[in-house]
GROMACS .gro file of C-alpha atoms in nm:
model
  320
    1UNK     CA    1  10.474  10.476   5.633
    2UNK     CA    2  10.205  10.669   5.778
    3UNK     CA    3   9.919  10.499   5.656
    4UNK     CA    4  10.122  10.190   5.731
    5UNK     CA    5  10.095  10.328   6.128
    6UNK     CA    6   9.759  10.369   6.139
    7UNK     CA    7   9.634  10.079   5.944
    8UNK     CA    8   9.873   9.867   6.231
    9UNK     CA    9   9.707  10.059   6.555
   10UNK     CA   10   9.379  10.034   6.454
   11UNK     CA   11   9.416   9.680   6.351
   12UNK     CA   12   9.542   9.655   6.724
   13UNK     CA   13   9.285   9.839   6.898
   14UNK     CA   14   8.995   9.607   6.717
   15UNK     CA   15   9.170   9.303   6.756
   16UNK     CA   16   9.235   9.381   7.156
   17UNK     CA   17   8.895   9.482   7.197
   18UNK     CA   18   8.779   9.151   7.055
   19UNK     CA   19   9.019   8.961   7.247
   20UNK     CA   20   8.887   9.122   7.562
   21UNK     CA   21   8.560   9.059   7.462
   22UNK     CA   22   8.629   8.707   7.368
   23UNK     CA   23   8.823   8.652   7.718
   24UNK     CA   24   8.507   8.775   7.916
   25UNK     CA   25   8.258   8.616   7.742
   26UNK     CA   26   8.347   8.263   7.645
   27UNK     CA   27   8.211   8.092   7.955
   28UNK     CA   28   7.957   8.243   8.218
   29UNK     CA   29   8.211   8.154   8.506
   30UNK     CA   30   8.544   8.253   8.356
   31UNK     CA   31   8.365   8.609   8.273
   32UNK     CA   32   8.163   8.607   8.629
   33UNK     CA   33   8.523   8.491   8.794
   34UNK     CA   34   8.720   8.783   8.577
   35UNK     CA   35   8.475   9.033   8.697
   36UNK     CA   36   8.500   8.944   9.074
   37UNK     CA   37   8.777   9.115   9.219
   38UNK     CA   38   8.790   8.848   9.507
   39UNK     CA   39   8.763   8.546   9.309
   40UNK     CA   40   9.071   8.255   9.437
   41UNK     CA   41   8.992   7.950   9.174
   42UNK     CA   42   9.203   7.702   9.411
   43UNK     CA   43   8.989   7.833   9.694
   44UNK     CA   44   8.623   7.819   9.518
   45UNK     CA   45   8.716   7.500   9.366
   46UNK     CA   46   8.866   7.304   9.655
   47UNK     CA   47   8.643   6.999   9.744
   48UNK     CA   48   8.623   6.858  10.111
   49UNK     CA   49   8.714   6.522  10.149
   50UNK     CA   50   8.497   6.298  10.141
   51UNK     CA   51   8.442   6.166  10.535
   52UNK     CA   52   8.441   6.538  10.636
   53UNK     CA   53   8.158   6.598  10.394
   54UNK     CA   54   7.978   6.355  10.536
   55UNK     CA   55   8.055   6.465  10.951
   56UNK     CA   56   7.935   6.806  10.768
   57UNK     CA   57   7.593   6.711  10.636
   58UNK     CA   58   7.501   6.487  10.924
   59UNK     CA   59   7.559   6.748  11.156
   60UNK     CA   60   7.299   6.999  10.947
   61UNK     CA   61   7.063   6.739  10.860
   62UNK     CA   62   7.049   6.644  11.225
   63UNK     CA   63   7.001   7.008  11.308
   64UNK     CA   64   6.741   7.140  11.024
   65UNK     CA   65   6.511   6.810  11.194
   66UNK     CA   66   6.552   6.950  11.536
   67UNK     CA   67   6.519   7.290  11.453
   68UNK     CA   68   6.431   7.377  11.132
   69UNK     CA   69   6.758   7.581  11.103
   70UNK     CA   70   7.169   7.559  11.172
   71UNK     CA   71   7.448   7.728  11.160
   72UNK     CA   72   7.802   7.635  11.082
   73UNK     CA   73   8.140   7.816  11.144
   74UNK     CA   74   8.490   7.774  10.916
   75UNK     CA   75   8.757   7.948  10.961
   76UNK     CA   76   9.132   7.907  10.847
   77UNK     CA   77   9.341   7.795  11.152
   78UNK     CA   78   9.756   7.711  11.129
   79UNK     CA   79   9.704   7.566  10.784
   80UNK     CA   80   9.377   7.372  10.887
   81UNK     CA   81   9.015   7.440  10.788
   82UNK     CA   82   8.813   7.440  11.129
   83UNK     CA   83   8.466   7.370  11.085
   84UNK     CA   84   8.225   7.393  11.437
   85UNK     CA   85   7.893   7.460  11.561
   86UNK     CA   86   7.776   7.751  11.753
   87UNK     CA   87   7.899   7.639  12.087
   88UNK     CA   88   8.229   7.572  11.950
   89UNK     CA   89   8.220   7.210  11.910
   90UNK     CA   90   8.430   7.059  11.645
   91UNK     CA   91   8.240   6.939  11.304
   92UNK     CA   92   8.571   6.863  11.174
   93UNK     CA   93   8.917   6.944  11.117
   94UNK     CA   94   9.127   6.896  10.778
   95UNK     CA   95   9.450   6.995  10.651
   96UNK     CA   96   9.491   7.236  10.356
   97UNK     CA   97   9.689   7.175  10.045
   98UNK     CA   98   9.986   7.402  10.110
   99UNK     CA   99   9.934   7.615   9.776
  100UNK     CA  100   9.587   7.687   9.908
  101UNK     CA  101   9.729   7.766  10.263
  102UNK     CA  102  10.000   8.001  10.134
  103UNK     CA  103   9.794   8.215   9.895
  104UNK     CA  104   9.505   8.218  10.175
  105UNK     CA  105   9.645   8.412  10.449
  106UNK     CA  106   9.277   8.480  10.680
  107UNK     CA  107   8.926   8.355  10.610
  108UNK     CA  108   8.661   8.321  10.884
  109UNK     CA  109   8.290   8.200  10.750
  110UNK     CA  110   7.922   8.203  10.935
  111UNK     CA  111   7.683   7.958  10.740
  112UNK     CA  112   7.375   7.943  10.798
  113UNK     CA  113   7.104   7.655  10.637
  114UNK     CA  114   6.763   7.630  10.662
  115UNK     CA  115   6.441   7.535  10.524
  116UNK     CA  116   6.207   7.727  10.311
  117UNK     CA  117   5.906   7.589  10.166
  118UNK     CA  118   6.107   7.249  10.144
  119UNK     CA  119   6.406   7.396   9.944
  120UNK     CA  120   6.719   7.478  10.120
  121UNK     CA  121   6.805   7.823  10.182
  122UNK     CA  122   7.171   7.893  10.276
  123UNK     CA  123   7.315   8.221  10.383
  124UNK     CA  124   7.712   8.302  10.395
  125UNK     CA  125   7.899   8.572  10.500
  126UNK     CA  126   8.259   8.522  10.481
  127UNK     CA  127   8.568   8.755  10.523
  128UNK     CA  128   8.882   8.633  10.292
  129UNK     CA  129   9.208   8.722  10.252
  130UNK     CA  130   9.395   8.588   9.951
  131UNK     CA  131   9.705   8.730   9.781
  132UNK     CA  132   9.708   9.031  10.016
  133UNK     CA  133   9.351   9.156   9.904
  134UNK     CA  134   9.068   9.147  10.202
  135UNK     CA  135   8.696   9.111  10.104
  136UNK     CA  136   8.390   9.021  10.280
  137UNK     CA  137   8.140   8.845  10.103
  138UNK     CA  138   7.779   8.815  10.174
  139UNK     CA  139   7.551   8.525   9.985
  140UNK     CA  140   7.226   8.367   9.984
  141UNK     CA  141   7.155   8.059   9.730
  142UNK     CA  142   6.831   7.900   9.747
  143UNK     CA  143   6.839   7.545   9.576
  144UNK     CA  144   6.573   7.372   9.376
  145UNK     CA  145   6.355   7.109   9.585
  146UNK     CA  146   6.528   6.754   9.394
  147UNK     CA  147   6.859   6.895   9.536
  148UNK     CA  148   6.942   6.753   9.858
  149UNK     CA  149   7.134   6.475  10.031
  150UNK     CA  150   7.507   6.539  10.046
  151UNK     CA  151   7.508   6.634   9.664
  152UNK     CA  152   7.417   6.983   9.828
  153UNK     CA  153   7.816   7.037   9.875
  154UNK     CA  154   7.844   6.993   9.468
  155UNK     CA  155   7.676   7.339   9.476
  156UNK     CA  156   7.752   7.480   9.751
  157UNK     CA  157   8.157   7.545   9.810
  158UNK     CA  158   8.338   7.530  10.182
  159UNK     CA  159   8.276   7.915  10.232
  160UNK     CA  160   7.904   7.845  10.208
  161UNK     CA  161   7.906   8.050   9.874
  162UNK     CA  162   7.786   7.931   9.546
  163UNK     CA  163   8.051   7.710   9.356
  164UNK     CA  164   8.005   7.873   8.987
  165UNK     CA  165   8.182   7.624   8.825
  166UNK     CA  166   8.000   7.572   8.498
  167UNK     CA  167   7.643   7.774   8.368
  168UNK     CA  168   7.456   7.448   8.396
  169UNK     CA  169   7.518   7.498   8.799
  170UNK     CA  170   7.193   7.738   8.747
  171UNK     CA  171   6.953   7.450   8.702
  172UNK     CA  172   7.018   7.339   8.998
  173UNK     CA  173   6.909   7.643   9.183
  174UNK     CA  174   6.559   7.906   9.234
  175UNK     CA  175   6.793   8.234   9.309
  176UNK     CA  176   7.123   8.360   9.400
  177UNK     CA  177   7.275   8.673   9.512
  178UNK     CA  178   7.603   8.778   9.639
  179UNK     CA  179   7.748   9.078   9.746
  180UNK     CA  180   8.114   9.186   9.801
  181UNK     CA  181   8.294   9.460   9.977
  182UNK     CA  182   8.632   9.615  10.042
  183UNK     CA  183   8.709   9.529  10.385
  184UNK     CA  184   8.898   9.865  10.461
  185UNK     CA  185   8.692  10.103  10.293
  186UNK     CA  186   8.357   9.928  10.325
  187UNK     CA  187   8.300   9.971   9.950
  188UNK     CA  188   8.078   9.757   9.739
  189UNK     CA  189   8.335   9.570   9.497
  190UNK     CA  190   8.131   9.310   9.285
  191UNK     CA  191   7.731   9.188   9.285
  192UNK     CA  192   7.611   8.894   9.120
  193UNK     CA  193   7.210   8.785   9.088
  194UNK     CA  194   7.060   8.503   8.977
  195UNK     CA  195   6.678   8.446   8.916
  196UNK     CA  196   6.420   8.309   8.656
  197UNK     CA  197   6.671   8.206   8.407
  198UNK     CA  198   6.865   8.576   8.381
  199UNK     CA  199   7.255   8.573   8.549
  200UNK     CA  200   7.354   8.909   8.602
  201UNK     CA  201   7.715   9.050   8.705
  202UNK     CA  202   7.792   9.400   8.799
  203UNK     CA  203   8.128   9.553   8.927
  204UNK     CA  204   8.315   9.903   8.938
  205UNK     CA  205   8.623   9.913   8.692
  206UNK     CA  206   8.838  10.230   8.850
  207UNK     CA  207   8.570  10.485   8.695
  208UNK     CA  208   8.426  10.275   8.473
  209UNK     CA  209   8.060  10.035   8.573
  210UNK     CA  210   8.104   9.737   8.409
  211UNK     CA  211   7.762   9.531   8.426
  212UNK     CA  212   7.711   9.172   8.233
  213UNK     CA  213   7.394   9.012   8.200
  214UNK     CA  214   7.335   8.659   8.086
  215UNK     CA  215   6.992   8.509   7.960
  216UNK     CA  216   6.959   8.153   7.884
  217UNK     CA  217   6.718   7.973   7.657
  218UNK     CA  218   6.411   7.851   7.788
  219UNK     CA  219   6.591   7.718   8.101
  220UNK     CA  220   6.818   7.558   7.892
  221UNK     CA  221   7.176   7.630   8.046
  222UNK     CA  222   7.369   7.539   7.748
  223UNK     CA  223   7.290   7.834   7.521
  224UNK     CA  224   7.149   8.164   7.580
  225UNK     CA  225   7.234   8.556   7.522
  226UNK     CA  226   7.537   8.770   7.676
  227UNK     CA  227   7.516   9.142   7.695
  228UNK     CA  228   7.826   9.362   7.816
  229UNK     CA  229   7.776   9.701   7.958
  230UNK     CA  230   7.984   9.996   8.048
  231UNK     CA  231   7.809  10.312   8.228
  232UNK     CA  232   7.460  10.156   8.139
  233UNK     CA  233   7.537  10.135   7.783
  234UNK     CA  234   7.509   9.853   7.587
  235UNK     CA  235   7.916   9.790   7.476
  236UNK     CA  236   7.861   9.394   7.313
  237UNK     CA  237   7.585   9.156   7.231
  238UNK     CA  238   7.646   8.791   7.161
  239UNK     CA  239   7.508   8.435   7.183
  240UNK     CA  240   7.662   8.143   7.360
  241UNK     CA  241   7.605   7.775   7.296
  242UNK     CA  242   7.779   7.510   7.521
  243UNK     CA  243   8.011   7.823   7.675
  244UNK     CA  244   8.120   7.928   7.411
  245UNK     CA  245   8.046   8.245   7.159
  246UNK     CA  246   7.854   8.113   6.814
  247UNK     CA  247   7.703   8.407   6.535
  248UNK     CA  248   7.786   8.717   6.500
  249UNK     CA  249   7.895   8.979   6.768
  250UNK     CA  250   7.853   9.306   6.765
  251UNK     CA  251   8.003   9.585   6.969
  252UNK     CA  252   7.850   9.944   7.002
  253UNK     CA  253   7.966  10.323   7.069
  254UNK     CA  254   7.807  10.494   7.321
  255UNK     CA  255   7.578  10.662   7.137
  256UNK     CA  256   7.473  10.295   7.034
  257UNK     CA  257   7.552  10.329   6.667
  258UNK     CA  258   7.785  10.007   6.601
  259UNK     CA  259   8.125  10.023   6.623
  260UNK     CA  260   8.247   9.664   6.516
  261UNK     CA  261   8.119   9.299   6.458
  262UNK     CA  262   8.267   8.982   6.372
  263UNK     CA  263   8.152   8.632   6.357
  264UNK     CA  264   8.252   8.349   6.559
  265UNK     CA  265   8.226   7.939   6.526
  266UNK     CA  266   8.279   7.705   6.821
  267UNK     CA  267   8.417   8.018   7.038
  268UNK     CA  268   8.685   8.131   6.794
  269UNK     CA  269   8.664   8.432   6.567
  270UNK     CA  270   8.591   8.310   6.175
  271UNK     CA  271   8.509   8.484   5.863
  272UNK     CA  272   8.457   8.871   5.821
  273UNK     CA  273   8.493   9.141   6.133
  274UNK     CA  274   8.432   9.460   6.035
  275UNK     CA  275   8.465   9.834   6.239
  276UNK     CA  276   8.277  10.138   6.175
  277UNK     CA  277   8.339  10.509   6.226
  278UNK     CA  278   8.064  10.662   6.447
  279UNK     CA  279   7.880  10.807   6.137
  280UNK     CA  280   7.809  10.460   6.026
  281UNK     CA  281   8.080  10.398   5.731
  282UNK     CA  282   8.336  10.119   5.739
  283UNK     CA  283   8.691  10.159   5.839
  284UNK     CA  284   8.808   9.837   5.864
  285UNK     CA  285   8.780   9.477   5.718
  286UNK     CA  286   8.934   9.194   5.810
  287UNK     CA  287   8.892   8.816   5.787
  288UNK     CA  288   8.984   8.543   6.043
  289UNK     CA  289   9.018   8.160   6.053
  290UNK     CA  290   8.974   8.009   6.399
  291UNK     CA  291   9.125   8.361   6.574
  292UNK     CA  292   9.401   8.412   6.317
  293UNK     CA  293   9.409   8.651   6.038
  294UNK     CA  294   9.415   8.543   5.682
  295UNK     CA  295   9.353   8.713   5.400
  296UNK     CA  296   9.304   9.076   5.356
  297UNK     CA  297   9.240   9.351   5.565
  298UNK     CA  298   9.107   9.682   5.415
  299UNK     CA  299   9.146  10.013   5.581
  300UNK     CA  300   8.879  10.260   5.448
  301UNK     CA  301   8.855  10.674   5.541
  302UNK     CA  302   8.600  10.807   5.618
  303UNK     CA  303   8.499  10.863   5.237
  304UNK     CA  304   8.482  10.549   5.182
  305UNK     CA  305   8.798  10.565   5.018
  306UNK     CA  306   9.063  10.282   5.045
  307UNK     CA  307   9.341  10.391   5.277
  308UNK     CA  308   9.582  10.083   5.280
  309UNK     CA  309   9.533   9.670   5.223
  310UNK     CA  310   9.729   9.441   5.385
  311UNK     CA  311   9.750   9.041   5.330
  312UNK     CA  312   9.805   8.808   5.576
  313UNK     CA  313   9.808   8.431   5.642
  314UNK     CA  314   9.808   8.223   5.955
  315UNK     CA  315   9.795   8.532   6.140
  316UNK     CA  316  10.125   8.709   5.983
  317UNK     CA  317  10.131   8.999   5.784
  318UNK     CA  318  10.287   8.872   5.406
  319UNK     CA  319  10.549   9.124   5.311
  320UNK     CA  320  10.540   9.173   4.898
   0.00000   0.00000   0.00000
């Protein structure tokens, strides 16, 4: 019974830490999003309509030609989003969808666009409340040259921030870098960079750093490398093609000796994961098909001895 026990929880423990591995790391933005403590998908994701769009970008392409530089204010106003100029003149006014408006209790934005060697700089600082949690963020996004034209606001979301919808969203731009902070204790929440092809995402998890770093191929934002760290230490290593996980992941102890790895196809875990004790010797084997266990799993003391099998199919432990 006790083997029985053990065999279960440390079948658990690997299979959560995969999960969470596997729930972080599928997709730059989903892990990026996960990380950032202020992150409100209906809010990043919400598009302007279309005529506004267009009262916005004539207003700061007029602007930039006059002046090389322009800012625009938003701010959250009885359900409406208020956008105006710096004397206060109305850009435009639209109504909310009232999800967004009830989940999004305060948000005030400064945005400011410019010119810099013929790309387009933009600068954000924002101050959000959304589901009782009050951040300021601070951004700057500097977009390639070929972007321009109204497709700007495909990149750039109605806070001024970058929209991180999708990896590929990196070809688009030269750098990126955003910074956010506890508005009551002034405390530095979440930081993302972006520059020459290397995405990296750091954040404080209560006493735990939590830092991801993301390296694509050649410029090629479909495929690239993920590493996950915790207090500076590499925790897991794996590649991504097309957003999701492909090959073999491993996972490491602190004193980087490895603690697990496991193979995955098209983002889902298949064929043999194995965990180690920290003196290098197995402990347990398992095999999955597409995220399910089937077959069996071995559980192995530290002598190499076998503890315990178990045999399982579709993901359910066969009882003999």
């Amino acid at each position: 019974m006790r083997k029985n026990f053990i065999l279960t929880m440390l079948m658990f423990l690997f299979i959560n830490i995969l999960s969470i591995a596997n729930e972080n790391l599928p997709a730059v933005n989903t892990n990026i999003n996960n990380m950032n403590p202020a992150y409100d998908e209906s809010l990043k994701e919400y598009k302007i309509q279309v005529e506004n769009t267009e009262k916005l970008y004539n207003y700061i392409e007029k602007t930039i030609k006059e002046n090389s530089i322009t800012t625009v204010f938003t701010k959250l106003e009885n359900s409406n989003l208020v956008a105006s100029d710096e004397n206060d003149n109305i850009i435009f006014i639209e109504k909310l969808p009232e999800n967004l408006s009830k989940t999004t209790t305060y948000f005030e934005a400064k945005q400011i666009y410019q010119l810099k060697n013929g790309e387009l700089l933009v600068n954000s600082d924002y101050t959000l409340e959304s589901n009782g949690e009050k951040t300021r963020i601070i951004s700057e996004t500097l977009l390639k040259k070929s972007i321009n034209g109204k497709n700007i606001f495909e990149i750039i979301d109605l806070m001024g921030d970058l929209n991180i919808s999708s990896e590929k969203i990196f070809a688009k731009i030269e750098n990126y870098k955003s910074k956010i902070y506890d508005i009551n204790n002034g405390k530095l929440l979440f930081s993302t960079t972006y520059k020459n092809g290397k995405l990296e995402a750091e954040s404080q998890v209560d006493e735990t750093f939590v830092k991801m770093t993301y390296t694509f191929d050649d410029n090629n934002f479909n495929k690239g490398t993920v590493n996950l760290y915790t207090d500076s230490k590499l925790f897991a290593t794996v590649r991504i093609i097309n957003s999701l996980q492909e090959g073999e992941m491993e996972m490491f102890y602190p004193n980087g000796k490895v603690m697990a790895t496991s193979i995955f196809k098209n983002g889902k875990l298949n064929g043999i994961s194995k965990m180690y004790y920290d003196n290098g010797k197995i402990m347990l084997k398992m095999n999955f098909i597409d995220d399910e266990l089937n077959g069996e799993t071995i559980l192995y003391g530290e002598s190499g001895k076998i503890i315990r099998k178990q045999l399982y199919r579709n993901g359910e432990e066969v009882i003999k």
